[in-house]
mmCIF file of C-alpha atoms and ligand atoms in Angstrom:
data_model
loop_
_atom_site.group_PDB
_atom_site.id
_atom_site.type_symbol
_atom_site.label_atom_id
_atom_site.label_comp_id
_atom_site.label_asym_id
_atom_site.label_seq_id
_atom_site.Cartn_x
_atom_site.Cartn_y
_atom_site.Cartn_z
ATOM 1 C CA MET L 902 0.033 0.133 0.028
ATOM 2 C CA LYS L 903 1.405 3.462 -0.949
ATOM 3 C CA LYS L 904 1.549 5.456 2.123
ATOM 4 C CA ILE L 905 -0.301 9.125 2.612
ATOM 5 C CA GLU L 906 4.034 10.079 3.052
ATOM 6 C CA GLU L 907 4.397 9.057 -0.798
ATOM 7 C CA VAL L 908 1.686 11.105 -2.346
ATOM 8 C CA ALA L 909 4.104 13.521 -4.839
ATOM 9 C CA ASN L 910 2.426 17.214 -3.624
ATOM 10 C CA LEU L 911 -0.011 16.892 -1.100
ATOM 11 C CA ASN L 912 -0.220 21.111 -0.954
ATOM 12 C CA ASN L 913 -3.360 22.970 -1.258
ATOM 13 C CA LYS L 914 -5.311 19.272 -2.651
ATOM 14 C CA ARG L 915 -8.378 18.117 -1.663
ATOM 15 C CA VAL L 916 -8.087 15.193 0.103
ATOM 16 C CA LEU L 917 -10.694 12.771 0.634
ATOM 17 C CA LEU L 918 -10.560 11.349 3.800
ATOM 18 C CA ARG L 919 -12.474 7.642 4.509
ATOM 19 C CA LEU L 920 -11.871 7.350 8.336
ATOM 20 C CA ASP L 921 -14.332 4.516 10.718
ATOM 21 C CA LEU L 922 -15.324 6.844 13.054
ATOM 22 C CA ASN L 923 -18.059 4.300 13.764
ATOM 23 C CA VAL L 924 -17.487 4.888 17.731
ATOM 24 C CA PRO L 925 -19.918 3.834 20.779
ATOM 25 C CA LEU L 926 -22.744 6.090 21.372
ATOM 26 C CA LYS L 927 -25.450 6.858 24.016
ATOM 27 C CA GLY L 928 -28.104 8.995 21.850
ATOM 28 C CA SER L 929 -25.559 11.697 20.833
ATOM 29 C CA GLU L 930 -22.864 10.710 24.036
ATOM 30 C CA ILE L 931 -19.684 10.063 22.650
ATOM 31 C CA ILE L 932 -18.825 6.575 24.953
ATOM 32 C CA ASP L 933 -15.329 5.857 23.629
ATOM 33 C CA SER L 934 -13.522 8.132 21.915
ATOM 34 C CA THR L 935 -10.703 6.251 20.908
ATOM 35 C CA ARG L 936 -11.160 5.563 16.841
ATOM 36 C CA ILE L 937 -11.377 9.027 16.163
ATOM 37 C CA ASP L 938 -8.384 9.953 18.776
ATOM 38 C CA LYS L 939 -6.220 7.304 16.774
ATOM 39 C CA ILE L 940 -6.387 9.280 13.284
ATOM 40 C CA LEU L 941 -5.914 13.054 14.137
ATOM 41 C CA PRO L 942 -2.254 12.486 13.465
ATOM 42 C CA THR L 943 -3.739 11.538 10.188
ATOM 43 C CA LEU L 944 -6.058 15.141 10.120
ATOM 44 C CA ARG L 945 -2.670 16.777 11.376
ATOM 45 C CA PHE L 946 -0.670 15.940 8.864
ATOM 46 C CA LEU L 947 -2.741 16.899 6.096
ATOM 47 C CA ILE L 948 -3.951 20.106 7.811
ATOM 48 C CA GLN L 949 -0.140 20.788 8.243
ATOM 49 C CA LYS L 950 -0.295 20.453 4.086
ATOM 50 C CA ASP L 951 -2.475 23.262 3.705
ATOM 51 C CA CYS L 952 -4.826 20.348 2.386
ATOM 52 C CA ARG L 953 -8.748 20.999 2.473
ATOM 53 C CA ILE L 954 -10.060 17.724 3.320
ATOM 54 C CA ILE L 955 -13.827 15.858 2.717
ATOM 55 C CA ILE L 956 -13.923 13.214 5.629
ATOM 56 C CA ILE L 957 -16.242 10.322 4.341
ATOM 57 C CA SER L 958 -17.428 8.208 7.879
ATOM 58 C CA HIS L 959 -20.211 5.900 8.704
ATOM 59 C CA ILE L 960 -21.999 5.087 12.038
ATOM 60 C CA GLY L 961 -24.195 1.785 12.999
ATOM 61 C CA ARG L 962 -26.198 -0.102 10.296
ATOM 62 C CA PRO L 963 -28.982 2.534 8.687
ATOM 63 C CA GLU L 964 -29.592 0.679 5.908
ATOM 64 C CA GLY L 965 -29.255 2.530 2.930
ATOM 65 C CA LYS L 966 -31.935 5.339 4.910
ATOM 66 C CA ILE L 967 -31.673 8.709 6.780
ATOM 67 C CA ASP L 968 -31.745 8.115 10.458
ATOM 68 C CA LYS L 969 -31.366 11.140 12.361
ATOM 69 C CA LYS L 970 -30.287 8.824 15.452
ATOM 70 C CA LEU L 971 -27.182 7.450 13.596
ATOM 71 C CA SER L 972 -25.897 11.121 12.349
ATOM 72 C CA MET L 973 -22.097 12.695 12.373
ATOM 73 C CA LEU L 974 -22.687 15.320 14.055
ATOM 74 C CA PRO L 975 -21.946 14.493 17.579
ATOM 75 C CA VAL L 976 -18.108 13.046 15.718
ATOM 76 C CA CYS L 977 -18.192 16.083 13.966
ATOM 77 C CA LYS L 978 -18.317 18.244 17.416
ATOM 78 C CA TYR L 979 -15.572 16.118 18.832
ATOM 79 C CA LEU L 980 -13.070 17.041 16.224
ATOM 80 C CA SER L 981 -13.543 20.735 16.258
ATOM 81 C CA GLN L 982 -12.903 20.682 19.771
ATOM 82 C CA LYS L 983 -10.313 18.394 19.238
ATOM 83 C CA LEU L 984 -8.550 20.536 16.245
ATOM 84 C CA ASN L 985 -9.645 23.587 17.539
ATOM 85 C CA GLU L 986 -10.837 24.354 13.994
ATOM 86 C CA GLU L 987 -14.549 24.329 12.010
ATOM 87 C CA VAL L 988 -15.495 20.658 11.257
ATOM 88 C CA GLU L 989 -18.637 21.328 8.990
ATOM 89 C CA LEU L 990 -21.058 18.788 8.097
ATOM 90 C CA ILE L 991 -22.688 18.674 4.941
ATOM 91 C CA GLU L 992 -26.070 17.253 5.617
ATOM 92 C CA LYS L 993 -26.984 18.034 1.901
ATOM 93 C CA GLN L 994 -27.578 14.856 -0.071
ATOM 94 C CA ILE L 995 -23.783 14.328 -2.211
ATOM 95 C CA PHE L 996 -26.092 14.191 -5.559
ATOM 96 C CA ASP L 997 -27.321 17.958 -4.716
ATOM 97 C CA LEU L 998 -23.473 19.022 -3.761
ATOM 98 C CA GLU L 999 -20.656 20.202 -6.207
ATOM 99 C CA PRO L 1000 -17.984 18.555 -5.833
ATOM 100 C CA ASN L 1001 -16.210 22.261 -7.642
ATOM 101 C CA ILE L 1002 -17.057 24.832 -5.435
ATOM 102 C CA ILE L 1003 -18.342 22.531 -2.194
ATOM 103 C CA PHE L 1004 -15.025 24.213 -0.618
ATOM 104 C CA LYS L 1005 -15.677 27.850 -2.553
ATOM 105 C CA ASN L 1006 -19.104 27.666 -0.880
ATOM 106 C CA SER L 1007 -17.924 26.719 2.685
ATOM 107 C CA LYS L 1008 -15.182 28.836 5.321
ATOM 108 C CA ASN L 1009 -13.690 25.851 6.084
ATOM 109 C CA ARG L 1010 -11.407 23.819 5.552
ATOM 110 C CA ILE L 1011 -12.460 20.480 6.696
ATOM 111 C CA LEU L 1012 -15.807 19.426 5.489
ATOM 112 C CA PHE L 1013 -17.640 16.003 6.852
ATOM 113 C CA LEU L 1014 -20.225 14.265 4.720
ATOM 114 C CA GLU L 1015 -23.129 12.948 6.565
ATOM 115 C CA ASN L 1016 -23.375 9.153 7.674
ATOM 116 C CA ILE L 1017 -22.383 7.498 4.719
ATOM 117 C CA ARG L 1018 -24.863 4.881 5.061
ATOM 118 C CA PHE L 1019 -27.518 6.807 4.268
ATOM 119 C CA TYR L 1020 -26.981 5.688 0.793
ATOM 120 C CA GLU L 1021 -27.566 2.424 -0.345
ATOM 121 C CA GLN L 1022 -25.403 2.478 -2.485
ATOM 122 C CA GLU L 1023 -22.292 2.596 -0.150
ATOM 123 C CA GLU L 1024 -23.253 -1.109 0.422
ATOM 124 C CA LYS L 1025 -23.578 -1.940 -2.819
ATOM 125 C CA ASN L 1026 -20.394 -0.968 -3.694
ATOM 126 C CA ASN L 1027 -21.996 0.926 -6.614
ATOM 127 C CA GLU L 1028 -19.604 2.038 -9.098
ATOM 128 C CA GLY L 1029 -21.109 5.185 -10.386
ATOM 129 C CA PHE L 1030 -21.395 6.226 -6.651
ATOM 130 C CA ALA L 1031 -18.122 5.944 -5.861
ATOM 131 C CA LYS L 1032 -17.242 7.373 -9.403
ATOM 132 C CA LEU L 1033 -19.262 10.255 -7.912
ATOM 133 C CA LEU L 1034 -17.385 10.319 -4.455
ATOM 134 C CA SER L 1035 -14.284 10.684 -5.916
ATOM 135 C CA GLY L 1036 -15.442 13.784 -7.804
ATOM 136 C CA PHE L 1037 -14.937 15.493 -4.525
ATOM 137 C CA GLY L 1038 -11.178 15.063 -4.247
ATOM 138 C CA ASP L 1039 -7.735 14.834 -6.103
ATOM 139 C CA VAL L 1040 -6.372 12.246 -3.493
ATOM 140 C CA TYR L 1041 -8.399 9.803 -2.018
ATOM 141 C CA ILE L 1042 -6.467 8.193 1.363
ATOM 142 C CA ASN L 1043 -8.128 4.804 4.048
ATOM 143 C CA ASP L 1044 -7.176 5.474 6.678
ATOM 144 C CA ALA L 1045 -10.176 2.846 8.438
ATOM 145 C CA PHE L 1046 -8.879 -0.394 8.124
ATOM 146 C CA SER L 1047 -11.326 -1.386 10.750
ATOM 147 C CA CYS L 1048 -13.955 -1.440 7.973
ATOM 148 C CA SER L 1049 -11.818 -1.748 5.383
ATOM 149 C CA HIS L 1050 -13.391 -5.666 5.729
ATOM 150 C CA ARG L 1051 -16.947 -4.022 3.730
ATOM 151 C CA ALA L 1052 -16.157 -3.906 -0.307
ATOM 152 C CA HIS L 1053 -18.485 -0.883 0.033
ATOM 153 C CA ALA L 1054 -18.171 2.132 -2.347
ATOM 154 C CA SER L 1055 -16.089 4.628 -0.283
ATOM 155 C CA ILE L 1056 -13.619 1.659 0.695
ATOM 156 C CA ASP L 1057 -13.431 -0.265 -2.460
ATOM 157 C CA LYS L 1058 -14.410 0.542 -5.699
ATOM 158 C CA ILE L 1059 -13.742 4.763 -5.285
ATOM 159 C CA THR L 1060 -10.092 3.613 -5.638
ATOM 160 C CA LYS L 1061 -10.783 2.949 -10.036
ATOM 161 C CA PHE L 1062 -11.868 6.504 -10.015
ATOM 162 C CA ILE L 1063 -8.629 8.830 -7.638
ATOM 163 C CA PRO L 1064 -4.740 7.832 -6.676
ATOM 164 C CA SER L 1065 -5.761 6.260 -3.847
ATOM 165 C CA TYR L 1066 -2.857 6.111 -0.533
ATOM 166 C CA CYS L 1067 -3.247 4.478 2.905
ATOM 167 C CA GLY L 1068 -3.168 6.337 6.149
ATOM 168 C CA ILE L 1069 -1.238 6.792 9.026
ATOM 169 C CA GLN L 1070 -2.743 4.218 11.757
ATOM 170 C CA MET L 1071 -3.823 2.316 8.873
ATOM 171 C CA HIS L 1072 -0.907 1.548 8.129
ATOM 172 C CA ASN L 1073 0.408 0.857 11.819
ATOM 173 C CA GLU L 1074 -2.095 -1.531 12.151
ATOM 174 C CA VAL L 1075 -1.710 -3.614 9.911
ATOM 175 C CA ASN L 1076 2.378 -3.219 10.229
ATOM 176 C CA ALA L 1077 1.567 -4.380 13.977
ATOM 177 C CA LEU L 1078 -1.100 -7.640 13.187
ATOM 178 C CA LYS L 1079 1.366 -8.692 10.555
ATOM 179 C CA LYS L 1080 4.134 -9.074 13.151
ATOM 180 C CA VAL L 1081 1.990 -10.003 15.542
ATOM 181 C CA THR L 1082 -0.008 -13.369 13.480
ATOM 182 C CA SER L 1083 3.443 -14.337 12.016
ATOM 183 C CA ASP L 1084 5.719 -13.987 15.678
ATOM 184 C CA ILE L 1085 2.131 -15.590 18.024
ATOM 185 C CA LYS L 1086 2.780 -18.052 20.359
ATOM 186 C CA ARG L 1087 1.322 -20.900 21.233
ATOM 187 C CA PRO L 1088 -1.537 -22.230 23.281
ATOM 188 C CA ILE L 1089 -3.665 -19.149 21.729
ATOM 189 C CA THR L 1090 -6.902 -18.598 23.511
ATOM 190 C CA CYS L 1091 -9.419 -16.419 21.508
ATOM 191 C CA ILE L 1092 -12.818 -14.712 22.836
ATOM 192 C CA ILE L 1093 -15.265 -13.514 20.826
ATOM 193 C CA GLY L 1094 -17.757 -11.702 21.933
ATOM 194 C CA GLY L 1095 -20.667 -8.808 21.328
ATOM 195 C CA SER L 1096 -23.372 -8.085 19.264
ATOM 196 C CA LYS L 1097 -22.689 -8.793 15.760
ATOM 197 C CA ILE L 1098 -23.931 -12.145 15.524
ATOM 198 C CA SER L 1099 -24.359 -12.389 11.971
ATOM 199 C CA THR L 1100 -21.031 -11.113 11.101
ATOM 200 C CA LYS L 1101 -19.038 -13.585 13.241
ATOM 201 C CA ILE L 1102 -20.488 -16.572 13.347
ATOM 202 C CA ASN L 1103 -19.869 -17.257 10.081
ATOM 203 C CA LEU L 1104 -15.827 -16.709 10.393
ATOM 204 C CA ILE L 1105 -15.469 -18.737 13.764
ATOM 205 C CA LYS L 1106 -15.477 -21.786 11.493
ATOM 206 C CA ASN L 1107 -12.226 -20.893 9.994
ATOM 207 C CA LEU L 1108 -10.458 -19.668 13.444
ATOM 208 C CA ILE L 1109 -11.482 -22.900 14.962
ATOM 209 C CA PRO L 1110 -8.261 -25.072 13.364
ATOM 210 C CA LYS L 1111 -6.492 -21.966 14.249
ATOM 211 C CA PHE L 1112 -6.958 -21.874 17.899
ATOM 212 C CA GLU L 1113 -6.219 -24.071 21.163
ATOM 213 C CA ASN L 1114 -9.074 -22.898 22.703
ATOM 214 C CA LEU L 1115 -12.256 -20.346 21.599
ATOM 215 C CA VAL L 1116 -14.390 -18.721 24.000
ATOM 216 C CA ILE L 1117 -17.746 -17.573 22.664
ATOM 217 C CA VAL L 1118 -19.484 -15.560 24.656
ATOM 218 C CA GLY L 1119 -21.572 -12.145 23.984
ATOM 219 C CA GLY L 1120 -24.733 -12.325 21.920
ATOM 220 C CA MET L 1121 -23.232 -15.192 20.068
ATOM 221 C CA ALA L 1122 -22.997 -17.468 23.334
ATOM 222 C CA ASN L 1123 -27.064 -17.456 22.720
ATOM 223 C CA ASN L 1124 -27.021 -19.056 19.476
ATOM 224 C CA ILE L 1125 -25.397 -21.704 21.419
ATOM 225 C CA LEU L 1126 -27.535 -22.114 24.289
ATOM 226 C CA LYS L 1127 -30.312 -22.373 22.119
ATOM 227 C CA TYR L 1128 -28.885 -25.301 19.529
ATOM 228 C CA LYS L 1129 -28.140 -26.997 23.075
ATOM 229 C CA GLY L 1130 -31.606 -27.599 24.296
ATOM 230 C CA PHE L 1131 -31.350 -24.201 27.079
ATOM 231 C CA ASN L 1132 -34.618 -21.686 27.112
ATOM 232 C CA ILE L 1133 -32.726 -18.301 26.265
ATOM 233 C CA GLY L 1134 -35.955 -16.043 26.607
ATOM 234 C CA ASN L 1135 -36.247 -12.618 25.097
ATOM 235 C CA SER L 1136 -32.275 -12.886 24.588
ATOM 236 C CA ILE L 1137 -30.909 -11.465 20.865
ATOM 237 C CA ASN L 1138 -29.993 -14.515 18.671
ATOM 238 C CA GLU L 1139 -29.861 -15.037 15.644
ATOM 239 C CA LYS L 1140 -32.418 -16.924 13.079
ATOM 240 C CA ASN L 1141 -31.387 -20.075 11.335
ATOM 241 C CA CYS L 1142 -28.247 -20.821 12.746
ATOM 242 C CA ASP L 1143 -28.444 -24.041 14.084
ATOM 243 C CA GLU L 1144 -26.762 -25.962 11.495
ATOM 244 C CA ILE L 1145 -23.945 -23.743 11.348
ATOM 245 C CA VAL L 1146 -23.518 -23.931 15.529
ATOM 246 C CA SER L 1147 -23.670 -27.821 14.787
ATOM 247 C CA GLN L 1148 -20.823 -27.135 12.061
ATOM 248 C CA ILE L 1149 -18.527 -25.267 14.938
ATOM 249 C CA PHE L 1150 -19.253 -28.110 17.481
ATOM 250 C CA SER L 1151 -17.735 -30.409 14.907
ATOM 251 C CA LEU L 1152 -14.977 -28.545 13.635
ATOM 252 C CA SER L 1153 -13.932 -27.768 17.294
ATOM 253 C CA GLU L 1154 -13.414 -31.605 17.686
ATOM 254 C CA GLU L 1155 -12.261 -32.396 14.610
ATOM 255 C CA ASN L 1156 -9.279 -29.711 15.591
ATOM 256 C CA ASN L 1157 -9.243 -30.392 19.376
ATOM 257 C CA CYS L 1158 -9.895 -26.977 19.366
ATOM 258 C CA ASN L 1159 -11.367 -26.670 23.287
ATOM 259 C CA LEU L 1160 -14.695 -24.470 22.458
ATOM 260 C CA VAL L 1161 -16.153 -22.455 25.570
ATOM 261 C CA PHE L 1162 -19.435 -20.654 26.113
ATOM 262 C CA PRO L 1163 -21.171 -19.766 29.073
ATOM 263 C CA SER L 1164 -22.447 -22.447 31.995
ATOM 264 C CA ASP L 1165 -23.657 -19.104 34.653
ATOM 265 C CA VAL L 1166 -25.396 -16.012 32.641
ATOM 266 C CA ALA L 1167 -26.732 -12.537 34.365
ATOM 267 C CA VAL L 1168 -30.129 -11.850 33.372
ATOM 268 C CA GLY L 1169 -32.211 -8.712 33.567
ATOM 269 C CA LYS L 1170 -35.716 -7.995 32.180
ATOM 270 C CA LYS L 1171 -35.041 -4.944 30.355
ATOM 271 C CA LEU L 1172 -31.774 -3.734 29.372
ATOM 272 C CA GLU L 1173 -31.093 -0.912 32.438
ATOM 273 C CA ASP L 1174 -32.387 -4.065 34.946
ATOM 274 C CA LYS L 1175 -29.650 -4.750 37.495
ATOM 275 C CA ALA L 1176 -27.999 -7.708 37.275
ATOM 276 C CA LYS L 1177 -29.850 -12.024 38.357
ATOM 277 C CA ILE L 1178 -27.244 -14.665 38.330
ATOM 278 C CA LYS L 1179 -28.699 -17.605 37.101
ATOM 279 C CA ASN L 1180 -27.999 -21.044 35.966
ATOM 280 C CA LEU L 1181 -28.565 -22.115 32.263
ATOM 281 C CA SER L 1182 -31.474 -24.485 33.055
ATOM 282 C CA ASN L 1183 -33.321 -21.474 35.384
ATOM 283 C CA LEU L 1184 -34.117 -19.175 32.639
ATOM 284 C CA GLN L 1185 -37.368 -17.451 32.132
ATOM 285 C CA ASP L 1186 -39.322 -16.710 29.021
ATOM 286 C CA ASP L 1187 -39.175 -12.907 30.095
ATOM 287 C CA ASP L 1188 -35.589 -12.872 30.893
ATOM 288 C CA ILE L 1189 -32.732 -11.628 28.565
ATOM 289 C CA ILE L 1190 -29.311 -13.006 28.721
ATOM 290 C CA LEU L 1191 -27.319 -9.417 29.231
ATOM 291 C CA ASP L 1192 -23.716 -10.458 30.625
ATOM 292 C CA ILE L 1193 -21.763 -14.380 31.402
ATOM 293 C CA GLY L 1194 -22.250 -15.821 34.926
ATOM 294 C CA PRO L 1195 -18.976 -15.801 37.728
ATOM 295 C CA GLU L 1196 -18.923 -19.962 36.955
ATOM 296 C CA THR L 1197 -17.591 -18.966 33.021
ATOM 297 C CA VAL L 1198 -15.181 -16.109 34.560
ATOM 298 C CA ASN L 1199 -13.325 -18.989 36.551
ATOM 299 C CA SER L 1200 -13.424 -21.127 33.966
ATOM 300 C CA ILE L 1201 -12.109 -18.583 31.358
ATOM 301 C CA ASN L 1202 -9.803 -17.028 33.675
ATOM 302 C CA TYR L 1203 -8.318 -20.622 34.498
ATOM 303 C CA LEU L 1204 -7.835 -21.141 29.780
ATOM 304 C CA LEU L 1205 -5.943 -17.639 30.306
ATOM 305 C CA GLN L 1206 -3.210 -18.623 33.130
ATOM 306 C CA ASN L 1207 -2.796 -21.081 30.373
ATOM 307 C CA SER L 1208 -2.224 -19.389 27.324
ATOM 308 C CA LYS L 1209 0.899 -18.149 26.009
ATOM 309 C CA THR L 1210 -1.202 -15.505 23.379
ATOM 310 C CA VAL L 1211 -4.727 -14.178 24.075
ATOM 311 C CA LEU L 1212 -6.877 -12.775 21.448
ATOM 312 C CA TRP L 1213 -10.006 -10.771 22.018
ATOM 313 C CA ASN L 1214 -12.799 -9.161 20.172
ATOM 314 C CA GLY L 1215 -16.229 -8.127 21.653
ATOM 315 C CA PRO L 1216 -17.469 -7.669 24.763
ATOM 316 C CA ALA L 1217 -18.896 -10.116 27.450
ATOM 317 C CA GLY L 1218 -22.069 -8.164 27.839
ATOM 318 C CA TYR L 1219 -24.075 -5.887 27.887
ATOM 319 C CA PHE L 1220 -21.241 -3.750 29.293
ATOM 320 C CA GLU L 1221 -23.428 -0.241 28.452
ATOM 321 C CA ASN L 1222 -24.738 -0.868 31.570
ATOM 322 C CA PRO L 1223 -22.321 -0.835 34.086
ATOM 323 C CA ASN L 1224 -24.542 -4.140 35.887
ATOM 324 C CA PHE L 1225 -23.668 -6.252 32.690
ATOM 325 C CA SER L 1226 -20.262 -4.783 32.357
ATOM 326 C CA ILE L 1227 -18.708 -7.062 35.046
ATOM 327 C CA GLY L 1228 -17.993 -10.055 32.692
ATOM 328 C CA SER L 1229 -15.866 -8.143 30.132
ATOM 329 C CA LYS L 1230 -13.776 -6.329 32.951
ATOM 330 C CA LYS L 1231 -12.902 -9.626 34.598
ATOM 331 C CA ILE L 1232 -11.797 -10.617 32.003
ATOM 332 C CA ALA L 1233 -9.145 -7.801 31.139
ATOM 333 C CA LYS L 1234 -8.495 -7.856 34.723
ATOM 334 C CA LYS L 1235 -7.290 -11.238 34.471
ATOM 335 C CA ILE L 1236 -5.129 -10.228 31.523
ATOM 336 C CA VAL L 1237 -3.910 -7.715 32.474
ATOM 337 C CA GLU L 1238 -3.263 -9.582 35.999
ATOM 338 C CA LEU L 1239 -0.948 -11.745 34.068
ATOM 339 C CA GLY L 1240 1.272 -9.145 32.944
ATOM 340 C CA ASN L 1241 4.096 -10.562 30.761
ATOM 341 C CA ASP L 1242 3.138 -14.430 30.863
ATOM 342 C CA ILE L 1243 0.330 -13.931 28.086
ATOM 343 C CA PHE L 1244 0.976 -12.053 24.855
ATOM 344 C CA SER L 1245 -2.613 -9.897 24.657
ATOM 345 C CA VAL L 1246 -4.101 -8.179 21.706
ATOM 346 C CA ALA L 1247 -7.925 -7.026 21.393
ATOM 347 C CA GLY L 1248 -9.360 -5.214 18.483
ATOM 348 C CA GLY L 1249 -12.637 -3.469 18.408
ATOM 349 C CA GLY L 1250 -14.923 -0.231 19.196
ATOM 350 C CA ASP L 1251 -16.764 -1.901 21.777
ATOM 351 C CA THR L 1252 -13.789 -3.993 23.634
ATOM 352 C CA ILE L 1253 -11.732 -0.743 23.475
ATOM 353 C CA ALA L 1254 -14.345 1.194 25.120
ATOM 354 C CA VAL L 1255 -14.097 -1.670 28.118
ATOM 355 C CA LEU L 1256 -10.532 -1.738 28.091
ATOM 356 C CA ASN L 1257 -10.639 1.948 28.944
ATOM 357 C CA LYS L 1258 -13.206 1.623 31.191
ATOM 358 C CA VAL L 1259 -11.080 -0.860 33.277
ATOM 359 C CA ASN L 1260 -7.327 1.424 32.361
ATOM 360 C CA ALA L 1261 -6.247 -1.263 30.317
ATOM 361 C CA PHE L 1262 -5.472 -0.419 26.925
ATOM 362 C CA GLU L 1263 -2.067 0.599 27.805
ATOM 363 C CA LYS L 1264 -1.108 -2.636 29.561
ATOM 364 C CA PHE L 1265 -2.620 -4.722 26.381
ATOM 365 C CA ASN L 1266 0.061 -5.472 24.089
ATOM 366 C CA PHE L 1267 -1.498 -4.562 20.751
ATOM 367 C CA VAL L 1268 -5.160 -3.014 20.962
ATOM 368 C CA SER L 1269 -6.397 -2.770 16.897
ATOM 369 C CA THR L 1270 -9.453 -0.106 16.227
ATOM 370 C CA ALA L 1271 -11.022 -3.234 13.762
ATOM 371 C CA GLY L 1272 -13.501 -5.765 14.970
ATOM 372 C CA GLY L 1273 -14.671 -7.262 12.849
ATOM 373 C CA ALA L 1274 -11.804 -6.526 10.086
ATOM 374 C CA PHE L 1275 -9.349 -8.083 12.766
ATOM 375 C CA LEU L 1276 -10.888 -11.001 12.966
ATOM 376 C CA GLU L 1277 -10.985 -11.704 9.715
ATOM 377 C CA TYR L 1278 -7.344 -10.562 9.086
ATOM 378 C CA LEU L 1279 -6.879 -13.664 11.609
ATOM 379 C CA GLU L 1280 -8.784 -15.937 9.221
ATOM 380 C CA GLY L 1281 -6.226 -14.743 6.930
ATOM 381 C CA LYS L 1282 -8.820 -13.651 4.687
ATOM 382 C CA GLU L 1283 -8.070 -10.902 1.665
ATOM 383 C CA ILE L 1284 -9.055 -7.091 3.104
ATOM 384 C CA PRO L 1285 -10.560 -5.707 0.058
ATOM 385 C CA GLY L 1286 -9.500 -2.247 1.000
ATOM 386 C CA ILE L 1287 -5.923 -2.762 1.358
ATOM 387 C CA ARG L 1288 -6.574 -4.832 -1.807
ATOM 388 C CA ALA L 1289 -8.041 -1.737 -3.500
ATOM 389 C CA LEU L 1290 -4.822 -0.157 -1.703
ATOM 390 C CA ASN L 1291 -2.296 -2.336 -3.424
HETATM 391 C C1 3PG G 2008 -17.308 -1.850 13.173
HETATM 392 O O1 3PG G 2008 -17.053 -1.291 14.039
HETATM 393 O O2 3PG G 2008 -16.613 -2.699 12.822
HETATM 394 C C2 3PG G 2008 -17.346 -1.056 11.497
HETATM 395 O O3 3PG G 2008 -17.115 -0.122 11.349
HETATM 396 C C3 3PG G 2008 -17.891 -1.760 10.892
HETATM 397 O O4 3PG G 2008 -18.767 -1.611 11.274
HETATM 398 P P1 3PG G 2008 -20.083 -2.852 10.256
HETATM 399 O O5 3PG G 2008 -20.037 -4.459 11.030
HETATM 400 O O6 3PG G 2008 -21.369 -2.436 10.342
HETATM 401 O O7 3PG G 2008 -19.769 -2.948 8.897
#
């Protein structure tokens, strides 16, 4: 990948900058700003070069429709504060903008297009849309490793139409992950949690042959519990997954991979509830599984004590409510406590938020801003955003 530093002459250029500022939000409050803080060096570099910058990013999954709750406005405000200059949100539809005069109509040099996933063309990797976007810049920079596993228009197709480079954070992350995966020490424990079940459940099959222990917590574990015949009440789960879960079990047996899932859980009737610890056989129809229980934490800690590497993506529970963040926090604390006895790598926006809550971020050997992209990298899959830049 050609780096931002290799652009022959950036001075005064219009730079189209793809970032992944998909940060955890509570209303319009940013719960964890790490993903934004990490790309500040790229923005400062471009400002120093007198560039005019148009930022493209997404938040959440609005599925091609405008959803005000998923506006980029809170991110714009945060960026303005950090950079000490106005970052202007362009709310007008991209189709109604004139690429050549967009800066002439503004007193600002940093513009931010509204959530790019408000356009259905983005996720479809639509060529015409990518071409239209490319018209807004002289140079394109991808500093969004964490969404580069998506073959979307502003990540993949756009590179067909404009000189394209990788940003500072993207370069650092890919190099660090390359090093982590080539020098990895066994036994390896991989912990996968979070709520993006549909994204992750399929890639688990490819991860099984690579690790000694695979711990499944968070939303995905509900599918496993359901498959095992437990009542999961009102807990989130993915439809029609029994076939995949059955393959996960047979593959883990074939590959001697120790598959671990919750043996007890913390439940509530609503997301805002207090936690009640329950055995799997005591769950009621209106219970929602929102965290792992103490027995499960102990089993995970035992595995960690006997591992040389831990790779972790996705919280063990609904960490946004502190009552259900106990499992994730205990895992983080255990890893920190093991210090040099274990090489620790974590990835993903929500996982970072958990690490920050217990001041563990700096104590991990490497933390990637990427969740899904991090897992796909571990799988050994080609990452479309990297391929496109190559
Ligand atoms: C992430 O948070 O992992 C990236 O922003 C990608 O989000 P997605 O899983 O909704 O594509």
